[in-house]
Tab-separated table of C-alpha atoms and ligand atoms in Angstrom:
chain	number	residue	atom	x	y	z
A	1	MET	CA	6.650	-2.968	31.279
A	2	ARG	CA	5.702	0.658	30.617
A	3	SER	CA	2.429	1.841	29.288
A	4	SER	CA	2.225	5.503	28.426
A	5	PRO	CA	3.290	7.160	25.153
A	6	GLU	CA	5.118	9.906	27.105
A	7	GLN	CA	7.626	7.301	28.252
A	8	SER	CA	7.978	5.451	24.954
A	9	PRO	CA	10.466	2.630	25.382
A	10	SER	CA	13.147	2.088	22.776
A	11	THR	CA	12.472	-0.181	19.836
A	12	LEU	CA	14.877	-2.645	21.411
A	13	ARG	CA	17.208	-2.700	24.378
A	14	TRP	CA	19.450	-5.184	26.141
A	15	ASP	CA	19.119	-5.490	29.887
A	16	GLY	CA	22.104	-6.847	31.828
A	17	GLY	CA	25.274	-8.740	30.965
A	18	ILE	CA	25.817	-12.070	29.214
A	19	ASP	CA	22.920	-13.585	31.130
A	20	GLY	CA	20.681	-10.578	30.403
A	21	CYS	CA	17.651	-10.398	28.147
A	22	LEU	CA	16.254	-8.498	25.187
A	23	TRP	CA	13.311	-6.139	25.574
A	24	LEU	CA	11.337	-5.221	22.473
A	25	LEU	CA	8.634	-2.624	22.035
A	26	ASP	CA	5.714	-4.773	20.846
A	27	GLN	CA	4.850	-3.006	17.598
A	28	THR	CA	1.789	-5.169	16.995
A	29	LEU	CA	0.042	-3.207	19.762
A	30	LEU	CA	0.811	0.298	18.497
A	31	PRO	CA	-0.571	2.913	18.347
A	32	THR	CA	-3.061	2.177	21.117
A	33	GLU	CA	-0.816	0.367	23.560
A	34	VAL	CA	2.843	0.966	24.387
A	35	ARG	CA	4.195	-2.214	25.904
A	36	GLU	CA	7.525	-4.002	25.928
A	37	ILE	CA	7.962	-7.746	25.653
A	38	GLU	CA	10.753	-9.633	27.325
A	39	CYS	CA	12.731	-12.143	25.224
A	40	ARG	CA	14.538	-14.728	27.350
A	41	SER	CA	14.736	-17.551	24.798
A	42	VAL	CA	15.647	-17.796	21.137
A	43	ASP	CA	12.030	-18.845	20.475
A	44	ASP	CA	10.861	-15.564	22.009
A	45	VAL	CA	13.096	-13.642	19.585
A	46	TRP	CA	12.171	-15.800	16.552
A	47	ASN	CA	8.468	-15.336	17.268
A	48	ALA	CA	8.854	-11.600	17.837
A	49	ILE	CA	10.476	-11.257	14.406
A	50	LYS	CA	7.971	-13.562	12.686
A	51	ARG	CA	4.873	-11.853	14.129
A	52	LEU	CA	6.340	-8.354	13.546
A	53	SER	CA	6.611	-7.338	17.190
A	54	VAL	CA	9.994	-6.150	15.978
A	55	ARG	CA	10.146	-5.305	12.286
A	56	GLY	CA	11.974	-3.143	9.782
A	57	ALA	CA	15.191	-4.434	8.253
A	58	PRO	CA	17.827	-2.868	10.565
A	59	ALA	CA	15.842	-3.561	13.744
A	60	ILE	CA	15.408	-7.199	12.720
A	61	GLY	CA	19.203	-7.462	12.336
A	62	CYS	CA	19.849	-5.963	15.781
A	63	ALA	CA	17.203	-8.163	17.427
A	64	ALA	CA	18.635	-11.284	15.793
A	65	ALA	CA	22.141	-10.423	17.010
A	66	TYR	CA	20.842	-10.216	20.577
A	67	GLY	CA	18.783	-13.336	19.880
A	68	VAL	CA	22.037	-15.224	19.328
A	69	VAL	CA	23.203	-14.245	22.823
A	70	VAL	CA	19.855	-15.240	24.325
A	71	GLY	CA	20.022	-18.535	22.439
A	72	LEU	CA	23.401	-19.328	24.008
A	73	HIS	CA	22.265	-18.878	27.590
A	74	GLY	CA	23.277	-21.839	29.709
A	75	MET	CA	26.253	-22.622	27.430
A	76	GLU	CA	28.802	-20.576	29.424
A	77	HIS	CA	30.612	-23.639	30.748
A	78	VAL	CA	30.333	-26.177	27.927
A	79	PRO	CA	33.250	-27.298	25.723
A	80	SER	CA	33.900	-24.974	22.774
A	81	ALA	CA	32.762	-27.597	20.219
A	82	ASP	CA	29.343	-27.764	21.883
A	83	PHE	CA	29.217	-23.970	22.041
A	84	ALA	CA	30.038	-23.755	18.316
A	85	ALA	CA	27.376	-26.336	17.414
A	86	ARG	CA	24.728	-24.483	19.391
A	87	LEU	CA	25.785	-21.166	17.827
A	88	THR	CA	25.265	-22.654	14.358
A	89	ASP	CA	21.837	-24.014	15.311
A	90	VAL	CA	20.731	-20.713	16.851
A	91	CYS	CA	21.895	-18.652	13.846
A	92	ASP	CA	20.269	-21.045	11.358
A	93	TYR	CA	17.048	-20.945	13.327
A	94	LEU	CA	16.918	-17.152	13.545
A	95	ALA	CA	17.733	-16.951	9.816
A	96	SER	CA	14.519	-18.886	9.121
A	97	SER	CA	12.280	-16.234	10.701
A	98	ARG	CA	11.855	-13.922	7.687
A	99	PRO	CA	13.468	-14.132	4.230
A	100	THR	CA	13.617	-10.677	2.645
A	101	ALA	CA	15.468	-8.203	4.883
A	102	VAL	CA	19.144	-8.913	4.291
A	103	ASN	CA	20.114	-7.134	7.528
A	104	LEU	CA	18.999	-10.283	9.353
A	105	PHE	CA	21.529	-12.462	7.521
A	106	TRP	CA	24.177	-9.729	7.597
A	107	ALA	CA	23.931	-9.457	11.406
A	108	LEU	CA	23.943	-13.238	11.882
A	109	ASP	CA	27.003	-13.528	9.623
A	110	ARG	CA	28.792	-10.966	11.780
A	111	MET	CA	27.958	-12.973	14.884
A	112	ARG	CA	29.195	-16.223	13.321
A	113	ARG	CA	32.369	-14.516	12.088
A	114	VAL	CA	33.422	-12.961	15.412
A	115	ALA	CA	32.977	-16.318	17.139
A	116	ALA	CA	34.987	-18.092	14.437
A	117	GLU	CA	37.819	-15.566	14.739
A	118	LEU	CA	38.339	-16.076	18.499
A	119	PRO	CA	41.450	-17.994	19.586
A	120	ALA	CA	40.747	-21.724	19.878
A	121	ASP	CA	41.386	-21.745	23.650
A	122	THR	CA	38.769	-19.030	24.392
A	123	ASN	CA	36.349	-20.373	27.003
A	124	SER	CA	32.612	-20.341	26.341
A	125	SER	CA	31.883	-17.586	28.831
A	126	ASP	CA	34.356	-15.271	27.071
A	127	ARG	CA	32.930	-16.316	23.710
A	128	LEU	CA	29.498	-15.257	24.873
A	129	ALA	CA	30.860	-11.940	26.155
A	130	ARG	CA	32.431	-11.308	22.733
A	131	LEU	CA	29.121	-12.083	21.011
A	132	LEU	CA	27.255	-9.695	23.290
A	133	ALA	CA	29.818	-6.989	22.522
A	134	GLU	CA	29.225	-7.597	18.804
A	135	ALA	CA	25.448	-7.308	19.218
A	136	HIS	CA	25.996	-3.998	21.022
A	137	ALA	CA	28.325	-2.869	18.211
A	138	ILE	CA	25.779	-3.762	15.510
A	139	THR	CA	23.149	-1.753	17.382
A	140	ARG	CA	25.420	1.227	18.037
A	141	GLU	CA	26.588	1.301	14.402
A	142	ASP	CA	22.983	1.171	13.221
A	143	ARG	CA	22.206	4.216	15.333
A	144	GLU	CA	25.185	6.046	13.805
A	145	MET	CA	24.216	5.019	10.266
A	146	CYS	CA	20.713	6.402	10.786
A	147	ALA	CA	22.129	9.741	11.896
A	148	ALA	CA	24.452	9.924	8.873
A	149	ILE	CA	21.595	9.017	6.497
A	150	GLY	CA	19.605	11.873	8.002
A	151	ARG	CA	22.462	14.312	7.436
A	152	HIS	CA	22.926	13.293	3.783
A	153	GLY	CA	19.198	13.172	3.084
A	154	ALA	CA	18.239	16.473	4.696
A	155	ALA	CA	20.144	18.348	1.991
A	156	LEU	CA	17.764	16.889	-0.619
A	157	VAL	CA	14.624	18.221	1.089
A	158	PRO	CA	13.342	21.576	-0.194
A	159	ASP	CA	12.003	23.997	2.404
A	160	GLY	CA	8.224	23.643	2.566
A	161	ALA	CA	8.266	20.150	1.056
A	162	GLY	CA	5.548	17.555	1.271
A	163	ILE	CA	7.314	14.218	1.685
A	164	LEU	CA	5.483	10.989	1.006
A	165	THR	CA	6.671	7.819	2.702
A	166	HIS	CA	5.468	4.229	2.648
A	167	CYS	CA	5.436	1.655	5.459
A	168	ASN	CA	7.625	2.557	8.440
A	169	ALA	CA	11.319	3.278	8.049
A	170	GLY	CA	11.641	5.212	11.283
A	171	GLY	CA	13.024	4.716	14.745
A	172	LEU	CA	10.654	1.780	15.129
A	173	ALA	CA	12.440	0.025	12.252
A	174	THR	CA	15.991	0.681	13.465
A	175	ALA	CA	18.064	1.198	16.591
A	176	GLY	CA	18.283	4.920	15.841
A	177	ASP	CA	16.123	7.571	14.182
A	178	GLY	CA	15.295	5.458	11.157
A	179	THR	CA	16.307	5.751	7.528
A	180	ALA	CA	13.554	7.514	5.552
A	181	LEU	CA	12.201	9.188	8.678
A	182	SER	CA	15.697	10.189	9.750
A	183	VAL	CA	15.803	12.327	6.598
A	184	ILE	CA	12.557	14.022	7.650
A	185	PHE	CA	13.701	14.482	11.261
A	186	ALA	CA	17.039	15.947	10.128
A	187	ALA	CA	15.392	18.306	7.640
A	188	ALA	CA	12.997	19.541	10.350
A	189	ALA	CA	15.879	19.898	12.829
A	190	ALA	CA	17.699	22.022	10.228
A	191	GLY	CA	14.751	24.414	10.285
A	192	LYS	CA	13.034	23.296	7.078
A	193	ARG	CA	9.257	23.310	7.059
A	194	VAL	CA	8.085	19.839	6.109
A	195	ARG	CA	4.858	17.868	6.022
A	196	ALA	CA	4.922	14.107	5.801
A	197	TYR	CA	2.310	12.110	3.922
A	198	ALA	CA	2.129	8.616	5.384
A	199	ASP	CA	0.650	5.882	3.210
A	200	GLU	CA	-1.348	3.678	5.553
A	201	THR	CA	0.352	0.618	3.968
A	202	ARG	CA	-2.074	-2.251	3.532
A	203	PRO	CA	-2.428	-4.918	4.745
A	204	LEU	CA	-0.669	-4.470	8.108
A	205	LEU	CA	-0.908	-0.670	8.290
A	206	GLN	CA	2.661	0.087	9.330
A	207	GLY	CA	2.186	3.596	7.908
A	208	ALA	CA	-0.981	4.307	9.902
A	209	ARG	CA	-0.086	2.473	13.094
A	210	LEU	CA	3.641	3.226	13.253
A	211	THR	CA	4.795	6.064	10.970
A	212	ALA	CA	1.907	8.401	11.776
A	213	TRP	CA	2.370	7.628	15.490
A	214	GLU	CA	6.120	8.123	15.414
A	215	LEU	CA	5.994	11.396	13.476
A	216	ALA	CA	3.248	12.768	15.711
A	217	GLN	CA	5.281	11.829	18.797
A	218	ARG	CA	8.137	13.907	17.383
A	219	SER	CA	5.814	16.824	16.476
A	220	ILE	CA	6.378	16.478	12.721
A	221	PRO	CA	3.265	17.531	10.755
A	222	VAL	CA	1.865	14.374	9.186
A	223	THR	CA	-1.142	13.579	7.040
A	224	LEU	CA	-2.302	9.986	6.839
A	225	ILE	CA	-3.615	8.767	3.487
A	226	CYS	CA	-4.845	5.436	2.138
A	227	ASP	CA	-2.395	3.834	-0.271
A	228	SER	CA	-4.821	4.477	-3.122
A	229	MET	CA	-4.601	8.246	-2.515
A	230	ALA	CA	-0.915	8.619	-3.387
A	231	ALA	CA	-1.699	9.568	-6.984
A	232	ILE	CA	-4.127	12.338	-6.093
A	233	VAL	CA	-1.842	13.966	-3.529
A	234	MET	CA	0.911	13.980	-6.149
A	235	ARG	CA	-1.441	15.358	-8.789
A	236	GLU	CA	-2.543	18.114	-6.417
A	237	GLY	CA	1.069	19.206	-5.919
A	238	ARG	CA	1.162	18.280	-2.229
A	239	VAL	CA	4.249	16.070	-2.568
A	240	GLN	CA	7.686	17.270	-3.670
A	241	LEU	CA	9.691	14.219	-2.628
A	242	VAL	CA	9.184	10.524	-1.867
A	243	VAL	CA	11.490	8.748	0.599
A	244	THR	CA	11.115	5.132	1.673
A	245	GLY	CA	13.339	2.529	3.272
A	246	ALA	CA	14.463	-0.804	1.827
A	247	ASP	CA	14.801	-4.387	2.975
A	248	ARG	CA	17.370	-5.524	0.445
A	249	ILE	CA	19.133	-3.714	-2.388
A	250	ALA	CA	20.719	-5.737	-5.180
A	251	GLY	CA	24.044	-4.925	-6.850
A	252	ASN	CA	22.347	-2.978	-9.644
A	253	GLY	CA	20.346	-0.824	-7.204
A	254	ASP	CA	16.984	-2.614	-7.539
A	255	ALA	CA	15.414	-2.251	-4.091
A	256	ALA	CA	12.951	-4.504	-2.258
A	257	ASN	CA	10.716	-2.703	0.205
A	258	LYS	CA	7.222	-3.041	1.637
A	259	ILE	CA	4.557	-4.086	-0.842
A	260	GLY	CA	3.255	-1.013	-2.645
A	261	THR	CA	6.582	0.801	-2.820
A	262	TYR	CA	6.924	-0.088	-6.512
A	263	SER	CA	3.526	1.490	-7.231
A	264	VAL	CA	4.581	4.652	-5.397
A	265	ALA	CA	7.787	4.824	-7.461
A	266	LEU	CA	5.808	4.492	-10.701
A	267	LEU	CA	3.451	7.248	-9.568
A	268	ALA	CA	6.365	9.495	-8.631
A	269	LYS	CA	7.883	8.968	-12.072
A	270	ALA	CA	4.552	9.791	-13.754
A	271	HIS	CA	4.339	13.041	-11.778
A	272	GLY	CA	8.004	14.060	-12.128
A	273	ILE	CA	8.632	13.749	-8.378
A	274	PRO	CA	12.031	12.531	-7.110
A	275	PHE	CA	11.866	9.096	-5.501
A	276	TYR	CA	14.590	8.252	-2.963
A	277	ILE	CA	15.403	5.115	-1.023
A	278	ALA	CA	17.168	5.644	2.321
A	279	ALA	CA	19.125	2.619	3.553
A	280	PRO	CA	22.356	1.752	5.346
A	281	SER	CA	25.148	-0.285	3.740
A	282	SER	CA	23.923	-3.307	5.752
A	283	THR	CA	20.834	-3.406	3.501
A	284	PHE	CA	22.844	-3.983	0.319
A	285	ASP	CA	23.281	-7.503	-1.010
A	286	LEU	CA	26.004	-7.235	-3.628
A	287	ALA	CA	25.904	-11.010	-4.148
A	288	LEU	CA	22.675	-10.452	-6.083
A	289	ALA	CA	23.004	-8.993	-9.575
A	290	SER	CA	19.427	-7.725	-9.727
A	291	GLY	CA	16.213	-7.476	-7.752
A	292	ALA	CA	14.825	-10.533	-9.551
A	293	GLU	CA	16.976	-12.645	-7.205
A	294	ILE	CA	15.609	-11.131	-3.975
A	295	PRO	CA	13.480	-13.637	-2.028
A	296	ILE	CA	10.063	-12.144	-1.385
A	297	GLU	CA	8.232	-13.163	1.782
A	298	GLU	CA	4.642	-14.315	1.367
A	299	ARG	CA	2.534	-13.975	4.479
A	300	ASP	CA	-0.644	-15.552	5.708
A	301	SER	CA	-3.825	-14.872	3.755
A	302	SER	CA	-5.615	-13.934	6.989
A	303	GLU	CA	-3.689	-10.634	7.015
A	304	ILE	CA	-5.832	-9.666	4.019
A	305	THR	CA	-9.080	-11.494	4.734
A	306	HIS	CA	-9.228	-10.913	8.498
A	307	GLY	CA	-7.101	-7.795	9.067
A	308	PHE	CA	-7.256	-6.612	12.670
A	309	GLY	CA	-9.981	-8.953	13.780
A	310	ARG	CA	-12.828	-8.679	11.313
A	311	GLN	CA	-13.531	-10.831	8.284
A	312	THR	CA	-13.485	-8.569	5.223
A	313	ALA	CA	-13.486	-11.130	2.392
A	314	PRO	CA	-15.508	-14.230	1.514
A	315	ALA	CA	-14.476	-17.316	3.484
A	316	GLY	CA	-11.987	-19.493	1.612
A	317	ILE	CA	-11.233	-16.906	-1.106
A	318	ASP	CA	-7.918	-17.321	-2.938
A	319	VAL	CA	-5.399	-14.718	-1.725
A	320	TYR	CA	-1.936	-13.606	-2.838
A	321	ASN	CA	-0.043	-11.773	-0.082
A	322	PRO	CA	3.558	-10.868	-0.998
A	323	ALA	CA	4.949	-8.682	1.804
A	324	PHE	CA	7.455	-6.852	-0.409
A	325	ASP	CA	7.978	-5.747	-3.990
A	326	VAL	CA	11.019	-4.657	-5.940
A	327	THR	CA	11.422	-1.155	-7.314
A	328	PRO	CA	13.707	-1.185	-10.351
A	329	ALA	CA	16.786	1.021	-10.139
A	330	GLU	CA	15.674	3.175	-13.067
A	331	LEU	CA	12.734	4.459	-11.001
A	332	ILE	CA	14.979	5.460	-8.080
A	333	THR	CA	16.376	8.992	-8.192
A	334	GLY	CA	18.991	8.191	-5.553
A	335	ILE	CA	19.803	5.904	-2.645
A	336	ILE	CA	20.674	7.797	0.533
A	337	THR	CA	23.236	5.795	2.516
A	338	GLU	CA	25.365	6.653	5.541
A	339	ARG	CA	28.278	7.141	3.142
A	340	GLY	CA	26.529	9.540	0.781
A	341	VAL	CA	23.911	9.517	-1.962
A	342	ILE	CA	24.146	7.027	-4.835
A	343	ALA	CA	22.856	8.849	-7.922
A	344	PRO	CA	22.248	7.916	-10.610
A	345	VAL	CA	21.505	4.421	-9.384
A	346	THR	CA	23.731	2.154	-11.477
A	347	ALA	CA	25.684	-1.013	-10.668
A	348	ASP	CA	28.944	0.943	-11.010
A	349	ASN	CA	27.811	3.648	-8.605
A	350	VAL	CA	26.510	1.087	-6.101
A	351	ARG	CA	29.848	-0.752	-6.219
A	352	ALA	CA	31.796	2.494	-5.865
A	353	MET	CA	29.858	3.490	-2.714
A	354	ILE	CA	29.269	0.131	-1.071
A	355	GLY	CA	31.501	-2.467	-2.654
A	356	GLY	CA	34.297	-4.018	-0.693
A	357	ALA	CA	33.868	-2.009	2.492
A	358	ARG	CA	31.056	-3.873	4.270
B	1	MRU	O1	7.248	-6.058	7.092
B	1	MRU	P1	8.028	-4.936	7.718
B	1	MRU	O2	7.196	-4.035	8.570
B	1	MRU	O3	9.248	-5.457	8.441
B	1	MRU	O4	8.556	-4.089	6.488
B	1	MRU	C1	9.427	-3.010	6.749
B	1	MRU	C2	9.767	-2.207	5.564
B	1	MRU	O5	9.390	-2.499	4.456
B	1	MRU	C3	10.684	-1.033	5.777
B	1	MRU	O6	10.429	-0.029	4.864
B	1	MRU	C4	12.147	-1.499	5.603
B	1	MRU	O7	12.413	-2.613	6.395
B	1	MRU	C5	13.115	-0.429	5.905
B	1	MRU	S1	13.208	-0.061	7.621
B	1	MRU	C6	14.387	1.128	7.853
């Protein structure tokens, strides 16, 4: 366990070989405490995803991949049929942790597929080693995709731009530098003067607790605003660009992201400000024709009535708490992927950039 911001641990890291364990930076404690949690069982990983100790679509996928390895501990010497049955149970269980980010299901599918493709006589210990190698590959590729998204996105950032972002799509949400924040980091690294505006992102404050913290750690100028202030900062000409991440993008380009993203996109449209989504190909779900088919997670009412320890609403009040909303493709100026920028956002352009090559 480490405890000072100067030595910030990675969002996630694997320690050891096939009998190793997953360490996660516990994001529920940020920004006041920097502490890692050790995941030695599949329950540890499931709970970490469910309670948002690890969150953000790509990071959830990486954590789940390592969760599969953790969930197969003790199975190194069992017959392959027992290994396969346990693998199915572990993947199904991890898939039940959160419904919206498709990266979770994408990563678990990769894990199931590599196991299924191994020769029938592969022993369980070698199967586990192959699964660990796949989890490492998923994590390494995510890091590379973040870097490529940053390179493509930086070109869209005018010098001197104010860039509004919502929730956290940074290094804390991925294995690398993030998606939306990677664009900001890359623009700053290219010498552009930028200022980020971080929506605080009710109800769980990922913008205030995570994005503001992460940008400040990297010495990027950042101004924190309440979600309800997005319109005024646009009106005042402080924002030239909006960039957010996504949890799942349908075949027509409709994009689910943290609740409130849709409102930001509408505001950007009203003020003539370009609105970009930054997301890797692993966030696309081409099996879905439109965003109407994306499952939206609903979370506990206490996140709204008792946020961060204090009751702020009448006891027993009816609450609706969807964790995500869908921004329709027509409000999205472009989707910045590791392969390039999809613009305009149409089903044909999504298919041309993403289709077939996942
Ligand atoms: O509920 P969260 O914190 O997991 O929601 C995260 C987001 O909405 C992010 O914007 C999204 O996952 C993209 S992360 C690169």
